PDB file of N, CA, C and O in Angstrom:
ATOM      1  N   LEU A 763     -14.603  20.584 -80.310  1.00  0.00           N
ATOM      2  CA  LEU A 763     -15.294  20.032 -80.892  1.00  0.00           C
ATOM      3  C   LEU A 763     -14.975  18.247 -81.039  1.00  0.00           C
ATOM      4  O   LEU A 763     -16.357  17.679 -81.241  1.00  0.00           O
ATOM      5  N   ALA A 764     -13.861  17.938 -81.176  1.00  0.00           N
ATOM      6  CA  ALA A 764     -14.203  16.477 -81.573  1.00  0.00           C
ATOM      7  C   ALA A 764     -14.325  15.722 -80.411  1.00  0.00           C
ATOM      8  O   ALA A 764     -14.781  14.581 -80.371  1.00  0.00           O
ATOM      9  N   SER A 765     -14.229  16.116 -78.825  1.00  0.00           N
ATOM     10  CA  SER A 765     -13.952  15.278 -78.059  1.00  0.00           C
ATOM     11  C   SER A 765     -15.952  15.563 -77.254  1.00  0.00           C
ATOM     12  O   SER A 765     -15.859  14.920 -76.071  1.00  0.00           O
ATOM     13  N   ALA A 766     -16.545  16.126 -77.415  1.00  0.00           N
ATOM     14  CA  ALA A 766     -18.335  16.411 -76.938  1.00  0.00           C
ATOM     15  C   ALA A 766     -18.917  14.953 -77.742  1.00  0.00           C
ATOM     16  O   ALA A 766     -18.345  14.633 -78.759  1.00  0.00           O
ATOM     17  N   PRO A 767     -19.409  14.406 -76.528  1.00  0.00           N
ATOM     18  CA  PRO A 767     -19.922  13.479 -76.959  1.00  0.00           C
ATOM     19  C   PRO A 767     -21.438  13.349 -77.567  1.00  0.00           C
ATOM     20  O   PRO A 767     -21.746  13.089 -78.132  1.00  0.00           O
ATOM     21  N   GLU A 768     -22.078  14.605 -77.515  1.00  0.00           N
ATOM     22  CA  GLU A 768     -23.451  14.715 -77.769  1.00  0.00           C
ATOM     23  C   GLU A 768     -23.529  15.632 -79.222  1.00  0.00           C
ATOM     24  O   GLU A 768     -22.500  16.251 -79.084  1.00  0.00           O
ATOM     25  N   ALA A 769     -24.287  15.169 -79.989  1.00  0.00           N
ATOM     26  CA  ALA A 769     -24.156  16.062 -81.164  1.00  0.00           C
ATOM     27  C   ALA A 769     -24.674  17.223 -80.719  1.00  0.00           C
ATOM     28  O   ALA A 769     -23.874  18.389 -81.449  1.00  0.00           O
ATOM     29  N   ARG A 770     -25.450  17.985 -80.365  1.00  0.00           N
ATOM     30  CA  ARG A 770     -25.803  19.162 -79.635  1.00  0.00           C
ATOM     31  C   ARG A 770     -24.424  20.182 -79.112  1.00  0.00           C
ATOM     32  O   ARG A 770     -24.450  20.955 -79.867  1.00  0.00           O
ATOM     33  N   ALA A 771     -23.554  19.122 -78.594  1.00  0.00           N
ATOM     34  CA  ALA A 771     -22.361  20.067 -77.860  1.00  0.00           C
ATOM     35  C   ALA A 771     -21.225  20.048 -79.470  1.00  0.00           C
ATOM     36  O   ALA A 771     -21.017  21.432 -79.275  1.00  0.00           O
ATOM     37  N   ARG A 772     -21.356  19.318 -80.285  1.00  0.00           N
ATOM     38  CA  ARG A 772     -20.863  19.440 -80.739  1.00  0.00           C
ATOM     39  C   ARG A 772     -20.990  20.675 -82.198  1.00  0.00           C
ATOM     40  O   ARG A 772     -20.373  21.615 -82.864  1.00  0.00           O
ATOM     41  N   THR A 773     -22.599  20.812 -82.257  1.00  0.00           N
ATOM     42  CA  THR A 773     -22.552  21.755 -82.937  1.00  0.00           C
ATOM     43  C   THR A 773     -22.565  23.387 -82.629  1.00  0.00           C
ATOM     44  O   THR A 773     -22.371  24.078 -83.101  1.00  0.00           O
ATOM     45  N   GLU A 774     -22.873  23.346 -81.032  1.00  0.00           N
ATOM     46  CA  GLU A 774     -22.361  24.706 -80.183  1.00  0.00           C
ATOM     47  C   GLU A 774     -21.124  24.772 -80.617  1.00  0.00           C
ATOM     48  O   GLU A 774     -20.484  26.001 -80.843  1.00  0.00           O
ATOM     49  N   ALA A 775     -20.150  23.768 -80.437  1.00  0.00           N
ATOM     50  CA  ALA A 775     -18.687  24.383 -80.768  1.00  0.00           C
ATOM     51  C   ALA A 775     -18.341  24.717 -81.797  1.00  0.00           C
ATOM     52  O   ALA A 775     -17.429  25.674 -82.223  1.00  0.00           O
ATOM     53  N   ALA A 776     -19.176  24.010 -83.116  1.00  0.00           N
ATOM     54  CA  ALA A 776     -18.732  24.506 -84.317  1.00  0.00           C
ATOM     55  C   ALA A 776     -19.305  26.201 -84.660  1.00  0.00           C
ATOM     56  O   ALA A 776     -18.365  26.653 -85.351  1.00  0.00           O
ATOM     57  N   GLU A 777     -20.169  26.040 -83.965  1.00  0.00           N
ATOM     58  CA  GLU A 777     -20.861  27.599 -83.929  1.00  0.00           C
ATOM     59  C   GLU A 777     -19.850  28.781 -83.515  1.00  0.00           C
ATOM     60  O   GLU A 777     -19.269  29.811 -84.049  1.00  0.00           O
ATOM     61  N   ALA A 778     -19.069  28.176 -82.451  1.00  0.00           N
ATOM     62  CA  ALA A 778     -18.134  29.197 -81.399  1.00  0.00           C
ATOM     63  C   ALA A 778     -16.890  29.090 -82.307  1.00  0.00           C
ATOM     64  O   ALA A 778     -16.071  30.383 -82.449  1.00  0.00           O
ATOM     65  N   LEU A 779     -16.586  27.825 -82.863  1.00  0.00           N
ATOM     66  CA  LEU A 779     -15.308  27.982 -83.953  1.00  0.00           C
ATOM     67  C   LEU A 779     -15.220  29.056 -85.144  1.00  0.00           C
ATOM     68  O   LEU A 779     -14.652  29.474 -85.312  1.00  0.00           O
ATOM     69  N   GLY A 780     -16.433  29.210 -85.665  1.00  0.00           N
ATOM     70  CA  GLY A 780     -16.886  29.881 -86.776  1.00  0.00           C
ATOM     71  C   GLY A 780     -16.747  31.132 -86.182  1.00  0.00           C
ATOM     72  O   GLY A 780     -16.304  32.176 -86.914  1.00  0.00           O
ATOM     73  N   LYS A 781     -16.904  31.799 -85.365  1.00  0.00           N
ATOM     74  CA  LYS A 781     -16.912  33.535 -84.775  1.00  0.00           C
ATOM     75  C   LYS A 781     -15.348  32.883 -84.305  1.00  0.00           C
ATOM     76  O   LYS A 781     -14.921  34.139 -84.653  1.00  0.00           O
ATOM     77  N   ASP A 782     -14.478  32.193 -84.031  1.00  0.00           N
ATOM     78  CA  ASP A 782     -13.316  32.254 -83.452  1.00  0.00           C
ATOM     79  C   ASP A 782     -12.408  32.734 -85.004  1.00  0.00           C
ATOM     80  O   ASP A 782     -11.654  33.373 -85.165  1.00  0.00           O
ATOM     81  N   GLY A 783     -12.642  32.151 -85.968  1.00  0.00           N
ATOM     82  CA  GLY A 783     -11.901  32.059 -87.322  1.00  0.00           C
ATOM     83  C   GLY A 783     -10.632  31.821 -86.986  1.00  0.00           C
ATOM     84  O   GLY A 783      -9.855  31.834 -88.605  1.00  0.00           O
ATOM     85  N   SER A 784      -9.837  31.096 -86.393  1.00  0.00           N
ATOM     86  CA  SER A 784      -8.086  31.087 -86.097  1.00  0.00           C
ATOM     87  C   SER A 784      -7.738  29.746 -87.553  1.00  0.00           C
ATOM     88  O   SER A 784      -8.897  29.295 -87.362  1.00  0.00           O
ATOM     89  N   ARG A 785      -6.545  29.639 -87.325  1.00  0.00           N
ATOM     90  CA  ARG A 785      -6.056  28.732 -88.426  1.00  0.00           C
ATOM     91  C   ARG A 785      -6.534  27.306 -87.570  1.00  0.00           C
ATOM     92  O   ARG A 785      -7.164  26.446 -88.714  1.00  0.00           O
ATOM     93  N   ALA A 786      -6.445  27.281 -86.284  1.00  0.00           N
ATOM     94  CA  ALA A 786      -6.611  26.087 -85.882  1.00  0.00           C
ATOM     95  C   ALA A 786      -8.334  25.570 -85.795  1.00  0.00           C
ATOM     96  O   ALA A 786      -9.028  24.450 -86.015  1.00  0.00           O
ATOM     97  N   ALA A 787      -8.865  26.908 -85.516  1.00  0.00           N
ATOM     98  CA  ALA A 787     -10.834  26.451 -85.869  1.00  0.00           C
ATOM     99  C   ALA A 787     -10.850  26.560 -87.372  1.00  0.00           C
ATOM    100  O   ALA A 787     -11.871  25.280 -87.230  1.00  0.00           O
ATOM    101  N   VAL A 788     -10.555  26.634 -88.376  1.00  0.00           N
ATOM    102  CA  VAL A 788     -10.675  26.141 -89.413  1.00  0.00           C
ATOM    103  C   VAL A 788     -10.260  24.670 -89.807  1.00  0.00           C
ATOM    104  O   VAL A 788     -11.074  24.127 -90.145  1.00  0.00           O
ATOM    105  N   GLU A 789      -9.309  24.523 -89.001  1.00  0.00           N
ATOM    106  CA  GLU A 789      -8.875  23.284 -89.418  1.00  0.00           C
ATOM    107  C   GLU A 789      -9.997  21.787 -88.507  1.00  0.00           C
ATOM    108  O   GLU A 789     -10.086  21.134 -89.384  1.00  0.00           O
ATOM    109  N   ALA A 790     -10.190  22.325 -87.403  1.00  0.00           N
ATOM    110  CA  ALA A 790     -10.936  21.629 -86.694  1.00  0.00           C
ATOM    111  C   ALA A 790     -12.328  21.320 -87.178  1.00  0.00           C
ATOM    112  O   ALA A 790     -13.047  20.412 -87.307  1.00  0.00           O
ATOM    113  N   LEU A 791     -13.078  22.387 -87.825  1.00  0.00           N
ATOM    114  CA  LEU A 791     -14.331  22.539 -88.339  1.00  0.00           C
ATOM    115  C   LEU A 791     -13.999  21.703 -89.575  1.00  0.00           C
ATOM    116  O   LEU A 791     -14.964  21.088 -90.411  1.00  0.00           O
ATOM    117  N   ALA A 792     -12.904  21.988 -90.268  1.00  0.00           N
ATOM    118  CA  ALA A 792     -12.840  20.973 -92.173  1.00  0.00           C
ATOM    119  C   ALA A 792     -12.660  19.306 -91.699  1.00  0.00           C
ATOM    120  O   ALA A 792     -13.498  18.761 -92.305  1.00  0.00           O
ATOM    121  N   ARG A 793     -11.829  19.440 -90.369  1.00  0.00           N
ATOM    122  CA  ARG A 793     -11.724  18.206 -90.135  1.00  0.00           C
ATOM    123  C   ARG A 793     -13.473  17.304 -89.724  1.00  0.00           C
ATOM    124  O   ARG A 793     -13.857  16.282 -89.978  1.00  0.00           O
ATOM    125  N   ALA A 794     -14.202  18.088 -89.190  1.00  0.00           N
ATOM    126  CA  ALA A 794     -15.869  17.752 -88.466  1.00  0.00           C
ATOM    127  C   ALA A 794     -16.723  17.598 -89.728  1.00  0.00           C
ATOM    128  O   ALA A 794     -17.661  17.045 -89.728  1.00  0.00           O
ATOM    129  N   VAL A 795     -16.711  18.511 -90.719  1.00  0.00           N
ATOM    130  CA  VAL A 795     -17.719  18.876 -91.524  1.00  0.00           C
ATOM    131  C   VAL A 795     -17.576  17.471 -92.720  1.00  0.00           C
ATOM    132  O   VAL A 795     -18.296  16.784 -92.835  1.00  0.00           O
ATOM    133  N   ARG A 796     -16.364  16.339 -92.712  1.00  0.00           N
ATOM    134  CA  ARG A 796     -16.147  15.177 -93.463  1.00  0.00           C
ATOM    135  C   ARG A 796     -16.367  14.469 -92.782  1.00  0.00           C
ATOM    136  O   ARG A 796     -16.585  13.371 -93.083  1.00  0.00           O
ATOM    137  N   GLU A 797     -15.715  14.011 -91.120  1.00  0.00           N
ATOM    138  CA  GLU A 797     -15.822  13.242 -90.542  1.00  0.00           C
ATOM    139  C   GLU A 797     -16.892  13.057 -89.166  1.00  0.00           C
ATOM    140  O   GLU A 797     -16.964  11.805 -88.597  1.00  0.00           O
ATOM    141  N   ASP A 798     -17.453  14.033 -88.868  1.00  0.00           N
ATOM    142  CA  ASP A 798     -18.510  13.627 -87.486  1.00  0.00           C
ATOM    143  C   ASP A 798     -19.805  12.784 -87.888  1.00  0.00           C
ATOM    144  O   ASP A 798     -20.139  12.591 -89.229  1.00  0.00           O
ATOM    145  N   ALA A 799     -19.868  12.121 -87.063  1.00  0.00           N
ATOM    146  CA  ALA A 799     -21.190  10.891 -87.251  1.00  0.00           C
ATOM    147  C   ALA A 799     -22.456  11.378 -87.566  1.00  0.00           C
ATOM    148  O   ALA A 799     -23.715  11.018 -88.482  1.00  0.00           O
ATOM    149  N   PHE A 800     -22.688  12.564 -87.165  1.00  0.00           N
ATOM    150  CA  PHE A 800     -24.279  13.449 -87.456  1.00  0.00           C
ATOM    151  C   PHE A 800     -24.342  14.425 -88.637  1.00  0.00           C
ATOM    152  O   PHE A 800     -23.587  15.606 -88.570  1.00  0.00           O
ATOM    153  N   TRP A 801     -25.347  14.447 -89.414  1.00  0.00           N
ATOM    154  CA  TRP A 801     -25.111  14.704 -90.312  1.00  0.00           C
ATOM    155  C   TRP A 801     -25.526  16.743 -90.092  1.00  0.00           C
ATOM    156  O   TRP A 801     -25.162  17.799 -90.572  1.00  0.00           O
ATOM    157  N   GLY A 802     -26.504  16.911 -89.353  1.00  0.00           N
ATOM    158  CA  GLY A 802     -26.478  17.912 -88.518  1.00  0.00           C
ATOM    159  C   GLY A 802     -25.257  19.108 -88.035  1.00  0.00           C
ATOM    160  O   GLY A 802     -25.258  20.213 -87.939  1.00  0.00           O
ATOM    161  N   THR A 803     -24.549  17.888 -87.419  1.00  0.00           N
ATOM    162  CA  THR A 803     -23.348  18.954 -87.266  1.00  0.00           C
ATOM    163  C   THR A 803     -22.361  18.933 -88.191  1.00  0.00           C
ATOM    164  O   THR A 803     -21.551  20.090 -88.390  1.00  0.00           O
ATOM    165  N   GLN A 804     -22.478  17.879 -88.878  1.00  0.00           N
ATOM    166  CA  GLN A 804     -21.794  18.488 -90.395  1.00  0.00           C
ATOM    167  C   GLN A 804     -22.175  19.544 -91.372  1.00  0.00           C
ATOM    168  O   GLN A 804     -21.166  20.496 -91.336  1.00  0.00           O
ATOM    169  N   ALA A 805     -23.460  20.028 -91.057  1.00  0.00           N
ATOM    170  CA  ALA A 805     -23.940  21.267 -91.559  1.00  0.00           C
ATOM    171  C   ALA A 805     -23.620  22.459 -91.006  1.00  0.00           C
ATOM    172  O   ALA A 805     -23.449  23.593 -91.143  1.00  0.00           O
ATOM    173  N   ALA A 806     -23.725  22.675 -89.322  1.00  0.00           N
ATOM    174  CA  ALA A 806     -23.183  23.424 -88.394  1.00  0.00           C
ATOM    175  C   ALA A 806     -21.806  23.844 -88.870  1.00  0.00           C
ATOM    176  O   ALA A 806     -21.585  25.065 -88.865  1.00  0.00           O
ATOM    177  N   CYS A 807     -21.091  22.610 -89.065  1.00  0.00           N
ATOM    178  CA  CYS A 807     -19.408  23.135 -89.323  1.00  0.00           C
ATOM    179  C   CYS A 807     -19.420  23.553 -90.581  1.00  0.00           C
ATOM    180  O   CYS A 807     -18.745  24.965 -90.968  1.00  0.00           O
ATOM    181  N   ALA A 808     -20.077  23.262 -91.712  1.00  0.00           N
ATOM    182  CA  ALA A 808     -20.030  24.160 -92.895  1.00  0.00           C
ATOM    183  C   ALA A 808     -20.720  25.428 -92.895  1.00  0.00           C
ATOM    184  O   ALA A 808     -19.965  26.513 -93.703  1.00  0.00           O
ATOM    185  N   ALA A 809     -21.488  25.554 -92.728  1.00  0.00           N
ATOM    186  CA  ALA A 809     -21.771  27.046 -91.989  1.00  0.00           C
ATOM    187  C   ALA A 809     -21.190  28.106 -91.335  1.00  0.00           C
ATOM    188  O   ALA A 809     -20.892  28.792 -91.477  1.00  0.00           O
ATOM    189  N   ALA A 810     -20.605  27.218 -90.172  1.00  0.00           N
ATOM    190  CA  ALA A 810     -19.087  27.788 -89.521  1.00  0.00           C
ATOM    191  C   ALA A 810     -18.224  28.395 -90.122  1.00  0.00           C
ATOM    192  O   ALA A 810     -17.671  29.740 -90.464  1.00  0.00           O
ATOM    193  N   LEU A 811     -17.587  27.385 -91.583  1.00  0.00           N
ATOM    194  CA  LEU A 811     -16.758  27.693 -92.360  1.00  0.00           C
ATOM    195  C   LEU A 811     -17.138  28.784 -93.041  1.00  0.00           C
ATOM    196  O   LEU A 811     -16.366  29.747 -93.684  1.00  0.00           O
ATOM    197  N   ALA A 812     -18.350  28.692 -93.786  1.00  0.00           N
ATOM    198  CA  ALA A 812     -18.988  30.022 -94.581  1.00  0.00           C
ATOM    199  C   ALA A 812     -18.813  31.348 -93.632  1.00  0.00           C
ATOM    200  O   ALA A 812     -18.395  32.468 -94.218  1.00  0.00           O
ATOM    201  N   ASN A 813     -19.063  31.378 -92.047  1.00  0.00           N
ATOM    202  CA  ASN A 813     -18.746  32.676 -91.439  1.00  0.00           C
ATOM    203  C   ASN A 813     -17.143  32.527 -91.520  1.00  0.00           C
ATOM    204  O   ASN A 813     -16.899  34.311 -91.266  1.00  0.00           O
ATOM    205  N   VAL A 814     -16.371  31.930 -91.548  1.00  0.00           N
ATOM    206  CA  VAL A 814     -14.874  32.379 -91.416  1.00  0.00           C
ATOM    207  C   VAL A 814     -14.965  33.226 -92.812  1.00  0.00           C
ATOM    208  O   VAL A 814     -13.761  34.337 -92.841  1.00  0.00           O
ATOM    209  N   ARG A 815     -14.871  32.939 -93.899  1.00  0.00           N
ATOM    210  CA  ARG A 815     -14.698  34.008 -95.201  1.00  0.00           C
ATOM    211  C   ARG A 815     -13.243  33.906 -95.171  1.00  0.00           C
ATOM    212  O   ARG A 815     -12.485  34.795 -95.436  1.00  0.00           O
ATOM    213  N   SER A 816     -13.041  32.673 -95.138  1.00  0.00           N
ATOM    214  CA  SER A 816     -11.246  33.055 -95.583  1.00  0.00           C
ATOM    215  C   SER A 816     -10.793  31.800 -96.876  1.00  0.00           C
ATOM    216  O   SER A 816     -11.633  30.804 -96.924  1.00  0.00           O
ATOM    217  N   PRO A 817      -9.512  32.062 -97.319  1.00  0.00           N
ATOM    218  CA  PRO A 817      -9.429  30.818 -98.575  1.00  0.00           C
ATOM    219  C   PRO A 817      -9.328  29.488 -97.815  1.00  0.00           C
ATOM    220  O   PRO A 817      -9.613  28.343 -98.896  1.00  0.00           O
ATOM    221  N   ALA A 818      -8.761  29.678 -97.121  1.00  0.00           N
ATOM    222  CA  ALA A 818      -8.659  28.576 -96.097  1.00  0.00           C
ATOM    223  C   ALA A 818     -10.391  27.364 -95.652  1.00  0.00           C
ATOM    224  O   ALA A 818     -10.402  26.364 -95.595  1.00  0.00           O
ATOM    225  N   ALA A 819     -11.020  28.128 -95.259  1.00  0.00           N
ATOM    226  CA  ALA A 819     -12.536  27.755 -95.024  1.00  0.00           C
ATOM    227  C   ALA A 819     -12.895  27.529 -96.361  1.00  0.00           C
ATOM    228  O   ALA A 819     -13.673  26.078 -96.675  1.00  0.00           O
ATOM    229  N   ARG A 820     -12.676  28.118 -97.258  1.00  0.00           N
ATOM    230  CA  ARG A 820     -13.422  28.220 -98.876  1.00  0.00           C
ATOM    231  C   ARG A 820     -12.847  26.386 -99.444  1.00  0.00           C
ATOM    232  O   ARG A 820     -13.223  25.689 -99.829  1.00  0.00           O
ATOM    233  N   ASP A 821     -11.483  26.353 -98.797  1.00  0.00           N
ATOM    234  CA  ASP A 821     -10.630  25.110 -99.326  1.00  0.00           C
ATOM    235  C   ASP A 821     -11.238  23.947 -98.822  1.00  0.00           C
ATOM    236  O   ASP A 821     -11.239  23.017 -99.379  1.00  0.00           O
ATOM    237  N   ALA A 822     -11.648  24.198 -97.897  1.00  0.00           N
ATOM    238  CA  ALA A 822     -11.995  23.001 -96.552  1.00  0.00           C
ATOM    239  C   ALA A 822     -13.274  22.882 -97.267  1.00  0.00           C
ATOM    240  O   ALA A 822     -14.088  21.328 -97.304  1.00  0.00           O
ATOM    241  N   LEU A 823     -14.503  23.613 -97.460  1.00  0.00           N
ATOM    242  CA  LEU A 823     -15.425  23.255 -98.036  1.00  0.00           C
ATOM    243  C   LEU A 823     -15.199  22.603 -99.623  1.00  0.00           C
ATOM    244  O   LEU A 823     -16.531  21.408 -99.842  1.00  0.00           O
ATOM    245  N   LEU A 824     -14.788  23.110 -99.910  1.00  0.00           N
ATOM    246  CA  LEU A 824     -14.155  22.742-101.496  1.00  0.00           C
ATOM    247  C   LEU A 824     -14.666  20.856-101.135  1.00  0.00           C
ATOM    248  O   LEU A 824     -14.464  20.116-102.194  1.00  0.00           O
ATOM    249  N   ALA A 825     -13.068  20.944-100.293  1.00  0.00           N
ATOM    250  CA  ALA A 825     -12.954  19.352 -99.930  1.00  0.00           C
ATOM    251  C   ALA A 825     -14.260  18.407 -99.419  1.00  0.00           C
ATOM    252  O   ALA A 825     -14.160  17.295 -99.609  1.00  0.00           O
ATOM    253  N   ALA A 826     -15.030  19.475 -98.615  1.00  0.00           N
ATOM    254  CA  ALA A 826     -16.192  18.655 -98.061  1.00  0.00           C
ATOM    255  C   ALA A 826     -17.328  18.144 -98.980  1.00  0.00           C
ATOM    256  O   ALA A 826     -18.654  18.039 -98.583  1.00  0.00           O
ATOM    257  N   LEU A 827     -17.189  18.598-100.619  1.00  0.00           N
ATOM    258  CA  LEU A 827     -18.210  18.253-101.243  1.00  0.00           C
ATOM    259  C   LEU A 827     -18.523  16.785-101.520  1.00  0.00           C
ATOM    260  O   LEU A 827     -19.894  16.753-101.702  1.00  0.00           O
ATOM    261  N   ASP A 828     -17.968  16.172-101.146  1.00  0.00           N
ATOM    262  CA  ASP A 828     -18.201  14.539-101.442  1.00  0.00           C
ATOM    263  C   ASP A 828     -18.483  13.695 -99.952  1.00  0.00           C
ATOM    264  O   ASP A 828     -18.614  12.635-100.247  1.00  0.00           O
ATOM    265  N   VAL A 829     -18.925  14.674 -99.193  1.00  0.00           N
ATOM    266  CA  VAL A 829     -19.459  14.018 -98.158  1.00  0.00           C
ATOM    267  C   VAL A 829     -20.752  13.319 -97.743  1.00  0.00           C
ATOM    268  O   VAL A 829     -21.522  13.615 -99.029  1.00  0.00           O
ATOM    269  N   PRO A 830     -20.825  12.405 -97.549  1.00  0.00           N
ATOM    270  CA  PRO A 830     -21.796  11.453 -97.993  1.00  0.00           C
ATOM    271  C   PRO A 830     -23.435  11.614 -97.555  1.00  0.00           C
ATOM    272  O   PRO A 830     -24.213  11.276 -98.632  1.00  0.00           O
ATOM    273  N   HIS A 831     -23.758  12.240 -96.713  1.00  0.00           N
ATOM    274  CA  HIS A 831     -24.935  12.119 -96.388  1.00  0.00           C
ATOM    275  C   HIS A 831     -25.738  13.747 -97.385  1.00  0.00           C
ATOM    276  O   HIS A 831     -25.146  14.494 -97.205  1.00  0.00           O
ATOM    277  N   PRO A 832     -26.764  13.151 -98.290  1.00  0.00           N
ATOM    278  CA  PRO A 832     -27.492  14.675 -98.707  1.00  0.00           C
ATOM    279  C   PRO A 832     -27.036  16.053 -97.826  1.00  0.00           C
ATOM    280  O   PRO A 832     -27.134  16.949 -98.925  1.00  0.00           O
ATOM    281  N   LYS A 833     -28.251  15.554 -96.801  1.00  0.00           N
ATOM    282  CA  LYS A 833     -28.207  17.023 -95.996  1.00  0.00           C
ATOM    283  C   LYS A 833     -26.953  17.997 -95.759  1.00  0.00           C
ATOM    284  O   LYS A 833     -26.932  18.856 -95.635  1.00  0.00           O
ATOM    285  N   ALA A 834     -26.146  16.903 -95.432  1.00  0.00           N
ATOM    286  CA  ALA A 834     -24.871  17.531 -95.413  1.00  0.00           C
ATOM    287  C   ALA A 834     -24.395  18.217 -96.574  1.00  0.00           C
ATOM    288  O   ALA A 834     -23.545  19.279 -96.374  1.00  0.00           O
ATOM    289  N   ARG A 835     -24.473  17.288 -97.512  1.00  0.00           N
ATOM    290  CA  ARG A 835     -23.794  17.981 -98.627  1.00  0.00           C
ATOM    291  C   ARG A 835     -24.434  19.225 -99.441  1.00  0.00           C
ATOM    292  O   ARG A 835     -23.563  20.319 -99.961  1.00  0.00           O
ATOM    293  N   ARG A 836     -25.857  19.252 -98.855  1.00  0.00           N
ATOM    294  CA  ARG A 836     -26.538  20.456 -99.482  1.00  0.00           C
ATOM    295  C   ARG A 836     -26.165  21.618 -98.421  1.00  0.00           C
ATOM    296  O   ARG A 836     -25.649  22.661 -99.052  1.00  0.00           O
ATOM    297  N   ALA A 837     -25.469  21.509 -97.091  1.00  0.00           N
ATOM    298  CA  ALA A 837     -25.179  22.673 -96.235  1.00  0.00           C
ATOM    299  C   ALA A 837     -24.015  23.055 -96.952  1.00  0.00           C
ATOM    300  O   ALA A 837     -23.777  24.263 -96.729  1.00  0.00           O
ATOM    301  N   VAL A 838     -22.943  22.269 -97.197  1.00  0.00           N
ATOM    302  CA  VAL A 838     -21.605  22.658 -98.043  1.00  0.00           C
ATOM    303  C   VAL A 838     -22.207  23.523 -99.008  1.00  0.00           C
ATOM    304  O   VAL A 838     -21.338  24.351 -99.274  1.00  0.00           O
ATOM    305  N   VAL A 839     -22.832  22.793-100.097  1.00  0.00           N
ATOM    306  CA  VAL A 839     -23.120  23.476-101.657  1.00  0.00           C
ATOM    307  C   VAL A 839     -23.813  25.388-100.723  1.00  0.00           C
ATOM    308  O   VAL A 839     -23.199  26.609-101.291  1.00  0.00           O
ATOM    309  N   ALA A 840     -24.508  25.173 -99.729  1.00  0.00           N
ATOM    310  CA  ALA A 840     -24.884  26.369 -99.437  1.00  0.00           C
ATOM    311  C   ALA A 840     -24.041  27.274 -99.130  1.00  0.00           C
ATOM    312  O   ALA A 840     -24.010  29.124 -99.207  1.00  0.00           O
ATOM    313  N   ALA A 841     -23.157  26.905 -98.177  1.00  0.00           N
ATOM    314  CA  ALA A 841     -22.036  27.310 -97.408  1.00  0.00           C
ATOM    315  C   ALA A 841     -21.070  28.113 -98.613  1.00  0.00           C
ATOM    316  O   ALA A 841     -20.715  29.195 -98.662  1.00  0.00           O
ATOM    317  N   LEU A 842     -20.710  27.402 -99.714  1.00  0.00           N
ATOM    318  CA  LEU A 842     -20.296  27.802-100.754  1.00  0.00           C
ATOM    319  C   LEU A 842     -20.748  28.965-101.467  1.00  0.00           C
ATOM    320  O   LEU A 842     -20.058  30.042-102.058  1.00  0.00           O
ATOM    321  N   SER A 843     -22.223  29.151-101.197  1.00  0.00           N
ATOM    322  CA  SER A 843     -22.969  30.159-102.281  1.00  0.00           C
ATOM    323  C   SER A 843     -23.018  31.441-101.438  1.00  0.00           C
ATOM    324  O   SER A 843     -23.652  32.350-101.844  1.00  0.00           O
ATOM    325  N   ALA A 844     -22.693  31.310-100.172  1.00  0.00           N
ATOM    326  CA  ALA A 844     -22.813  32.465 -98.842  1.00  0.00           C
ATOM    327  C   ALA A 844     -21.933  33.825 -98.861  1.00  0.00           C
ATOM    328  O   ALA A 844     -20.708  33.167 -99.543  1.00  0.00           O
TER     329      ALA A 844
END
């Protein structure tokens, strides 16, 4: 996820990590939902964290409520309510 140069590749990686659900996957998604340069990838990471449905994923989403881009923030809120 972090090493993919294109946003589309990072978004696809986020979807795959959401299906994985491991601790390492949640950590990578948590980092990307806060730090990725493209809001669409941040939104995909939020959706992937929602699919994991673990306490760690919920905590990562709560920590991401302050992402700067409004569309990414809206995706985090939607993921928390899923």
